[in-house]
Amino acid sequence: MSDFIYVDHSILSAHRACHEKARLAYREDLRPNKEAPPLDFGKSIHEAIACYERTTALATMSTTEVDSIAEGDKEELGWVARALREGRSPHDIATIAFVRTQKNLPLTADNATGEKRSVERGLYILDAYLARQQNKLYTHVMLGAKPMIETGFAVPLMQWKNRTVVYCGRIDRVKRSRVDRKLRVIETKTTSKSPKTYVAQESRPNHQLTGELFALTQMMKEQPFGLILDVIYVSDRKVEGGKFPFGVDKDNDFLEHETQRSSTDYDEWLFDTCERATQYLLDVESGKTRWERNAPFACSAFGGCYYKDICVSN
């Protein structure tokens, strides 16, 4: 038996929503054949932005360093380095990343399904987003030889019956302000809410964001000053013939909001997260083949549960 137990925000969030959903997803390892469009779209935008950020990080390195990464790195940073050597522009690399990451999005915004999250809309949003990134007042932060882009973490959370529970996750980006030289986490979110509404509802308290900042305090001697919530609005506007070119309002569809955490915020996050982890581990160790359901809320929330067709409720 391992001395470590690994949990993350997704596991604990799923368990909070519905214990049985968490069991099916993270104990039985059942996954849907197709991701829901919001998740598919969000992942694709995230990967496109991450690859664009990697191009800007590589631009600060010497040719020798970039060549070494291109030849030796088998992950995304290496792919970006090789694409740059082949003459691809940062914009092209981001576009390729978006298209190759998406799995089941409709191609056009005007599609038979009525789904607003499409490849076409995604590329128009990405174009507008990248145009806003010129001359940003942040520099990349390196962890070893790599920029802190999609950086994984694993930090001790608590003890459980002589085993260490480790909290894991991934941080979108860590960058340093050119103005005050302090560290910020930058977390990108795509949403159907207006950016101002999203920020008002989601910036604080938010266990995912607080968990990322907490992890960074454990990983680095220098403490993060705060987190920038980088919000991207996904509309259902027409991409042709509407008020806004390509259906994107460049002034209001994007918002950056800075939020900070106090020592009390961290204490409250630790309390809540340890409590949730305890409840999850009690279920794991119970040996039960069916956990408590949160019906009907979890069955229909956020477009419906992936597991409705196989859940014992049916």
Short mmCIF file of C-alpha atoms in Angstrom, two decimals:
data_model
loop_
_atom_site.label_atom_id
_atom_site.label_comp_id
_atom_site.label_asym_id
_atom_site.label_seq_id
_atom_site.Cartn_x
_atom_site.Cartn_y
_atom_site.Cartn_z
CA MET A 1 0.00 0.00 0.00
CA SER A 2 1.28 3.44 -0.92
CA ASP A 3 2.11 5.90 1.83
CA PHE A 4 0.29 8.58 -0.17
CA ILE A 5 -3.32 9.24 -1.17
CA TYR A 6 -3.89 11.68 -4.01
CA VAL A 7 -6.91 13.96 -4.34
CA ASP A 8 -7.61 17.02 -6.44
CA HIS A 9 -10.25 19.72 -6.82
CA SER A 10 -12.18 17.74 -9.45
CA ILE A 11 -12.50 14.67 -7.24
CA LEU A 12 -13.59 16.64 -4.19
CA SER A 13 -15.91 18.88 -6.20
CA ALA A 14 -17.60 15.87 -7.79
CA HIS A 15 -17.98 14.24 -4.38
CA ARG A 16 -19.48 17.42 -2.97
CA ALA A 17 -22.02 17.48 -5.82
CA CYS A 18 -22.91 13.77 -5.65
CA HIS A 19 -21.07 10.94 -3.91
CA GLU A 20 -22.19 8.36 -6.46
CA LYS A 21 -20.98 10.52 -9.35
CA ALA A 22 -17.55 10.69 -7.71
CA ARG A 23 -17.52 6.90 -7.30
CA LEU A 24 -18.41 6.26 -10.94
CA ALA A 25 -15.90 8.81 -12.23
CA TYR A 26 -12.93 8.35 -9.91
CA ARG A 27 -13.25 4.86 -8.43
CA GLU A 28 -14.75 3.01 -11.41
CA ASP A 29 -12.87 5.28 -13.86
CA LEU A 30 -15.89 5.57 -16.14
CA ARG A 31 -15.67 8.35 -18.69
CA PRO A 32 -18.23 9.59 -21.24
CA ASN A 33 -17.58 8.72 -24.88
CA LYS A 34 -17.97 12.39 -25.78
CA GLU A 35 -17.18 15.45 -23.68
CA ALA A 36 -19.88 18.05 -23.25
CA PRO A 37 -19.34 21.08 -25.52
CA PRO A 38 -18.53 23.51 -22.67
CA LEU A 39 -15.71 21.26 -21.43
CA ASP A 40 -14.46 20.48 -24.94
CA PHE A 41 -14.46 24.19 -25.86
CA GLY A 42 -12.85 25.29 -22.60
CA LYS A 43 -10.03 22.73 -22.87
CA SER A 44 -9.34 23.78 -26.46
CA ILE A 45 -9.17 27.49 -25.62
CA HIS A 46 -6.91 26.70 -22.64
CA GLU A 47 -4.51 24.67 -24.75
CA ALA A 48 -4.40 27.33 -27.46
CA ILE A 49 -3.56 30.06 -24.95
CA ALA A 50 -0.99 27.84 -23.22
CA CYS A 51 0.78 27.17 -26.51
CA TYR A 52 0.76 30.87 -27.37
CA GLU A 53 2.27 31.63 -23.95
CA ARG A 54 4.95 29.00 -24.59
CA THR A 55 5.95 30.85 -27.78
CA THR A 56 6.43 34.07 -25.81
CA ALA A 57 8.50 32.22 -23.20
CA LEU A 58 10.70 30.63 -25.87
CA ALA A 59 11.23 34.06 -27.42
CA THR A 60 13.18 35.07 -24.30
CA MET A 61 15.61 32.14 -24.66
CA SER A 62 18.74 31.75 -26.74
CA THR A 63 18.73 29.82 -30.01
CA THR A 64 20.78 27.10 -28.34
CA GLU A 65 18.23 26.75 -25.53
CA VAL A 66 15.31 26.60 -27.98
CA ASP A 67 17.10 24.01 -30.12
CA SER A 68 17.76 21.89 -27.04
CA ILE A 69 14.07 22.02 -26.07
CA ALA A 70 12.95 21.25 -29.62
CA GLU A 71 15.15 18.17 -29.77
CA GLY A 72 14.79 16.89 -26.22
CA ASP A 73 11.35 17.84 -24.90
CA LYS A 74 8.63 15.37 -25.85
CA GLU A 75 5.80 17.40 -24.35
CA GLU A 76 3.97 20.52 -25.52
CA LEU A 77 6.91 22.89 -25.00
CA GLY A 78 8.99 20.79 -27.38
CA TRP A 79 6.21 20.74 -29.97
CA VAL A 80 5.95 24.54 -29.80
CA ALA A 81 9.73 24.91 -30.14
CA ARG A 82 9.76 22.67 -33.22
CA ALA A 83 6.84 24.57 -34.75
CA LEU A 84 8.68 27.87 -34.25
CA ARG A 85 11.80 26.44 -35.90
CA GLU A 86 9.62 25.45 -38.86
CA GLY A 87 8.55 29.07 -39.27
CA ARG A 88 5.12 28.92 -37.65
CA SER A 89 3.94 32.17 -36.07
CA PRO A 90 2.70 32.29 -32.44
CA HIS A 91 -0.81 32.92 -33.77
CA ASP A 92 -0.62 29.91 -36.08
CA ILE A 93 0.61 27.69 -33.26
CA ALA A 94 -2.28 28.75 -31.03
CA THR A 95 -4.75 28.11 -33.86
CA ILE A 96 -3.35 24.64 -34.52
CA ALA A 97 -3.48 23.84 -30.81
CA PHE A 98 -7.14 24.82 -30.60
CA VAL A 99 -8.17 22.78 -33.63
CA ARG A 100 -6.24 19.65 -32.70
CA THR A 101 -7.41 19.72 -29.06
CA GLN A 102 -11.14 19.96 -29.73
CA LYS A 103 -12.85 16.62 -30.23
CA ASN A 104 -16.51 17.02 -31.09
CA LEU A 105 -17.29 20.70 -31.61
CA PRO A 106 -19.42 21.62 -34.63
CA LEU A 107 -17.34 23.31 -37.31
CA THR A 108 -19.51 26.38 -37.88
CA ALA A 109 -21.34 28.74 -35.55
CA ASP A 110 -24.49 28.30 -37.65
CA ASN A 111 -24.93 24.55 -37.17
CA ALA A 112 -27.85 22.13 -37.11
CA THR A 113 -27.46 21.35 -33.40
CA GLY A 114 -27.81 24.96 -32.29
CA GLU A 115 -24.64 24.59 -30.19
CA LYS A 116 -22.94 27.98 -29.89
CA ARG A 117 -19.53 26.54 -29.02
CA SER A 118 -18.03 25.77 -32.41
CA VAL A 119 -14.61 25.67 -34.04
CA GLU A 120 -15.47 28.80 -36.02
CA ARG A 121 -16.55 30.80 -32.97
CA GLY A 122 -13.58 29.53 -30.99
CA LEU A 123 -11.11 30.76 -33.60
CA TYR A 124 -12.74 34.19 -33.77
CA ILE A 125 -12.64 34.47 -29.96
CA LEU A 126 -9.01 33.32 -29.96
CA ASP A 127 -8.07 35.94 -32.58
CA ALA A 128 -9.57 38.71 -30.47
CA TYR A 129 -8.02 37.38 -27.27
CA LEU A 130 -4.51 37.14 -28.73
CA ALA A 131 -4.76 40.67 -30.15
CA ARG A 132 -5.21 41.89 -26.58
CA GLN A 133 -2.05 40.14 -25.37
CA GLN A 134 0.42 42.46 -27.07
CA ASN A 135 2.66 44.40 -24.67
CA LYS A 136 1.21 42.86 -21.52
CA LEU A 137 3.06 43.98 -18.40
CA TYR A 138 4.08 40.48 -17.27
CA THR A 139 7.16 38.32 -17.68
CA HIS A 140 7.41 34.55 -17.47
CA VAL A 141 8.53 32.78 -14.30
CA MET A 142 10.78 29.76 -14.74
CA LEU A 143 10.64 26.58 -12.68
CA GLY A 144 13.92 24.88 -13.44
CA ALA A 145 14.39 25.15 -17.21
CA LYS A 146 10.69 25.51 -18.06
CA PRO A 147 8.24 28.40 -17.88
CA MET A 148 5.43 28.02 -15.37
CA ILE A 149 2.68 27.30 -17.88
CA GLU A 150 0.25 24.47 -17.08
CA THR A 151 2.44 23.64 -14.11
CA GLY A 152 1.44 20.62 -12.06
CA PHE A 153 1.62 20.58 -8.28
CA ALA A 154 1.31 18.04 -5.46
CA VAL A 155 1.40 19.36 -1.90
CA PRO A 156 0.65 17.67 1.46
CA LEU A 157 -2.90 18.33 2.66
CA MET A 158 -3.43 16.21 5.80
CA GLN A 159 -2.79 12.85 7.43
CA TRP A 160 -5.21 9.96 7.09
CA LYS A 161 -4.55 6.82 9.15
CA ASN A 162 -0.75 7.15 8.95
CA ARG A 163 -0.86 8.06 5.25
CA THR A 164 -0.26 11.48 3.70
CA VAL A 165 -3.12 12.93 1.66
CA VAL A 166 -1.63 14.93 -1.20
CA TYR A 167 -3.57 17.69 -2.96
CA CYS A 168 -2.80 17.82 -6.70
CA GLY A 169 -3.66 20.11 -9.55
CA ARG A 170 -2.41 22.30 -12.34
CA ILE A 171 -1.87 26.06 -12.51
CA ASP A 172 -2.55 27.82 -15.82
CA ARG A 173 0.27 30.36 -15.63
CA VAL A 174 2.53 32.07 -13.11
CA LYS A 175 3.94 35.41 -14.22
CA ARG A 176 5.73 38.40 -12.73
CA SER A 177 4.49 41.97 -13.01
CA ARG A 178 6.89 44.39 -14.68
CA VAL A 179 5.43 47.14 -12.48
CA ASP A 180 5.74 45.83 -8.91
CA ARG A 181 7.85 42.68 -9.65
CA LYS A 182 5.40 40.49 -7.71
CA LEU A 183 4.14 37.04 -8.70
CA ARG A 184 0.62 36.45 -9.97
CA VAL A 185 -1.23 33.30 -10.89
CA ILE A 186 -3.25 33.80 -14.08
CA GLU A 187 -6.26 31.52 -14.43
CA THR A 188 -8.31 31.57 -17.65
CA LYS A 189 -12.01 30.74 -17.60
CA THR A 190 -14.51 30.52 -20.46
CA THR A 191 -18.11 31.20 -19.50
CA SER A 192 -21.61 31.86 -20.81
CA LYS A 193 -22.08 34.45 -18.07
CA SER A 194 -21.12 38.05 -18.62
CA PRO A 195 -17.52 38.56 -17.42
CA LYS A 196 -18.62 41.01 -14.72
CA THR A 197 -21.23 38.58 -13.41
CA TYR A 198 -18.73 35.72 -13.46
CA VAL A 199 -16.18 37.71 -11.49
CA ALA A 200 -18.79 38.79 -8.93
CA GLN A 201 -19.89 35.19 -8.37
CA GLU A 202 -16.71 33.18 -8.81
CA SER A 203 -13.64 35.13 -7.74
CA ARG A 204 -13.85 34.78 -3.95
CA PRO A 205 -14.47 32.44 -2.25
CA ASN A 206 -13.42 29.88 -4.83
CA HIS A 207 -11.82 26.64 -3.64
CA GLN A 208 -10.09 25.88 -6.92
CA LEU A 209 -8.38 29.27 -7.07
CA THR A 210 -7.50 29.33 -3.38
CA GLY A 211 -6.08 25.81 -3.69
CA GLU A 212 -3.81 26.90 -6.53
CA LEU A 213 -2.51 29.88 -4.57
CA PHE A 214 -2.03 27.71 -1.49
CA ALA A 215 -0.04 25.17 -3.52
CA LEU A 216 2.16 27.92 -4.92
CA THR A 217 2.94 29.14 -1.39
CA GLN A 218 4.23 25.62 -0.67
CA MET A 219 6.21 25.31 -3.91
CA MET A 220 8.12 28.59 -3.91
CA LYS A 221 9.97 30.68 -1.36
CA GLU A 222 8.55 33.83 -2.89
CA GLN A 223 4.86 34.16 -2.07
CA PRO A 224 2.30 35.00 -4.78
CA PHE A 225 0.78 38.45 -4.49
CA GLY A 226 -2.56 37.40 -5.97
CA LEU A 227 -4.44 35.76 -8.80
CA ILE A 228 -5.75 37.28 -12.01
CA LEU A 229 -9.01 35.77 -13.16
CA ASP A 230 -8.83 35.96 -16.97
CA VAL A 231 -12.45 35.67 -18.12
CA ILE A 232 -13.57 34.95 -21.70
CA TYR A 233 -17.24 35.28 -22.58
CA VAL A 234 -18.73 32.80 -25.06
CA SER A 235 -21.76 34.40 -26.70
CA ASP A 236 -24.40 33.11 -29.09
CA ARG A 237 -24.17 36.13 -31.38
CA LYS A 238 -24.19 35.80 -35.14
CA VAL A 239 -20.68 35.66 -36.57
CA GLU A 240 -21.87 37.27 -39.80
CA GLY A 241 -24.13 40.27 -40.26
CA GLY A 242 -24.39 41.10 -36.57
CA LYS A 243 -23.53 44.20 -34.57
CA PHE A 244 -20.05 42.95 -33.69
CA PRO A 245 -17.49 41.71 -36.24
CA PHE A 246 -17.34 37.90 -36.10
CA GLY A 247 -19.69 37.95 -33.12
CA VAL A 248 -17.03 39.17 -30.67
CA ASP A 249 -17.31 42.35 -28.59
CA LYS A 250 -13.62 43.08 -28.09
CA ASP A 251 -14.29 45.63 -25.36
CA ASN A 252 -16.66 43.65 -23.15
CA ASP A 253 -16.19 39.93 -23.84
CA PHE A 254 -12.88 39.81 -21.97
CA LEU A 255 -12.08 40.82 -18.41
CA GLU A 256 -9.07 40.51 -16.13
CA HIS A 257 -9.84 40.74 -12.42
CA GLU A 258 -7.27 40.52 -9.65
CA THR A 259 -8.18 38.74 -6.43
CA GLN A 260 -6.09 38.07 -3.35
CA ARG A 261 -6.16 35.68 -0.41
CA SER A 262 -5.48 36.31 3.27
CA SER A 263 -4.17 33.85 5.85
CA THR A 264 -7.78 33.45 7.00
CA ASP A 265 -8.82 32.51 3.47
CA TYR A 266 -6.16 29.79 3.42
CA ASP A 267 -7.24 28.52 6.85
CA GLU A 268 -10.87 28.34 5.74
CA TRP A 269 -9.90 26.56 2.51
CA LEU A 270 -7.83 24.04 4.47
CA PHE A 271 -10.72 23.35 6.83
CA ASP A 272 -13.25 22.86 4.03
CA THR A 273 -10.91 20.81 1.86
CA CYS A 274 -9.80 18.52 4.68
CA GLU A 275 -13.44 17.98 5.67
CA ARG A 276 -14.38 17.09 2.10
CA ALA A 277 -11.36 14.84 1.68
CA THR A 278 -12.29 13.07 4.92
CA GLN A 279 -15.82 12.42 3.70
CA TYR A 280 -14.51 11.15 0.37
CA LEU A 281 -12.01 8.80 2.03
CA LEU A 282 -14.69 7.47 4.38
CA ASP A 283 -16.70 6.50 1.31
CA VAL A 284 -13.63 4.95 -0.33
CA GLU A 285 -12.86 2.83 2.72
CA SER A 286 -16.46 1.81 3.30
CA GLY A 287 -16.26 -0.84 0.61
CA LYS A 288 -19.74 0.08 -0.57
CA THR A 289 -20.55 -0.56 -4.22
CA ARG A 290 -23.01 2.31 -4.29
CA TRP A 291 -22.61 5.72 -2.66
CA GLU A 292 -25.16 8.36 -1.70
CA ARG A 293 -26.83 10.23 -4.55
CA ASN A 294 -27.74 13.91 -4.57
CA ALA A 295 -30.95 13.50 -6.57
CA PRO A 296 -32.42 15.28 -8.39
CA PHE A 297 -30.12 18.32 -8.24
CA ALA A 298 -26.91 16.63 -9.44
CA CYS A 299 -28.86 14.68 -12.06
CA SER A 300 -29.86 17.80 -13.97
CA ALA A 301 -27.37 20.51 -12.96
CA PHE A 302 -25.05 21.95 -15.60
CA GLY A 303 -26.79 20.27 -18.50
CA GLY A 304 -27.27 16.90 -16.79
CA CYS A 305 -25.03 14.25 -15.26
CA TYR A 306 -22.82 12.17 -17.56
CA TYR A 307 -23.84 9.04 -15.67
CA LYS A 308 -27.63 9.32 -15.79
CA ASP A 309 -27.97 6.34 -18.14
CA ILE A 310 -26.02 3.95 -15.90
CA CYS A 311 -26.88 5.34 -12.47
CA VAL A 312 -28.96 3.08 -10.24
CA SER A 313 -31.59 5.82 -10.11
CA ASN A 314 -32.70 4.66 -13.56
#
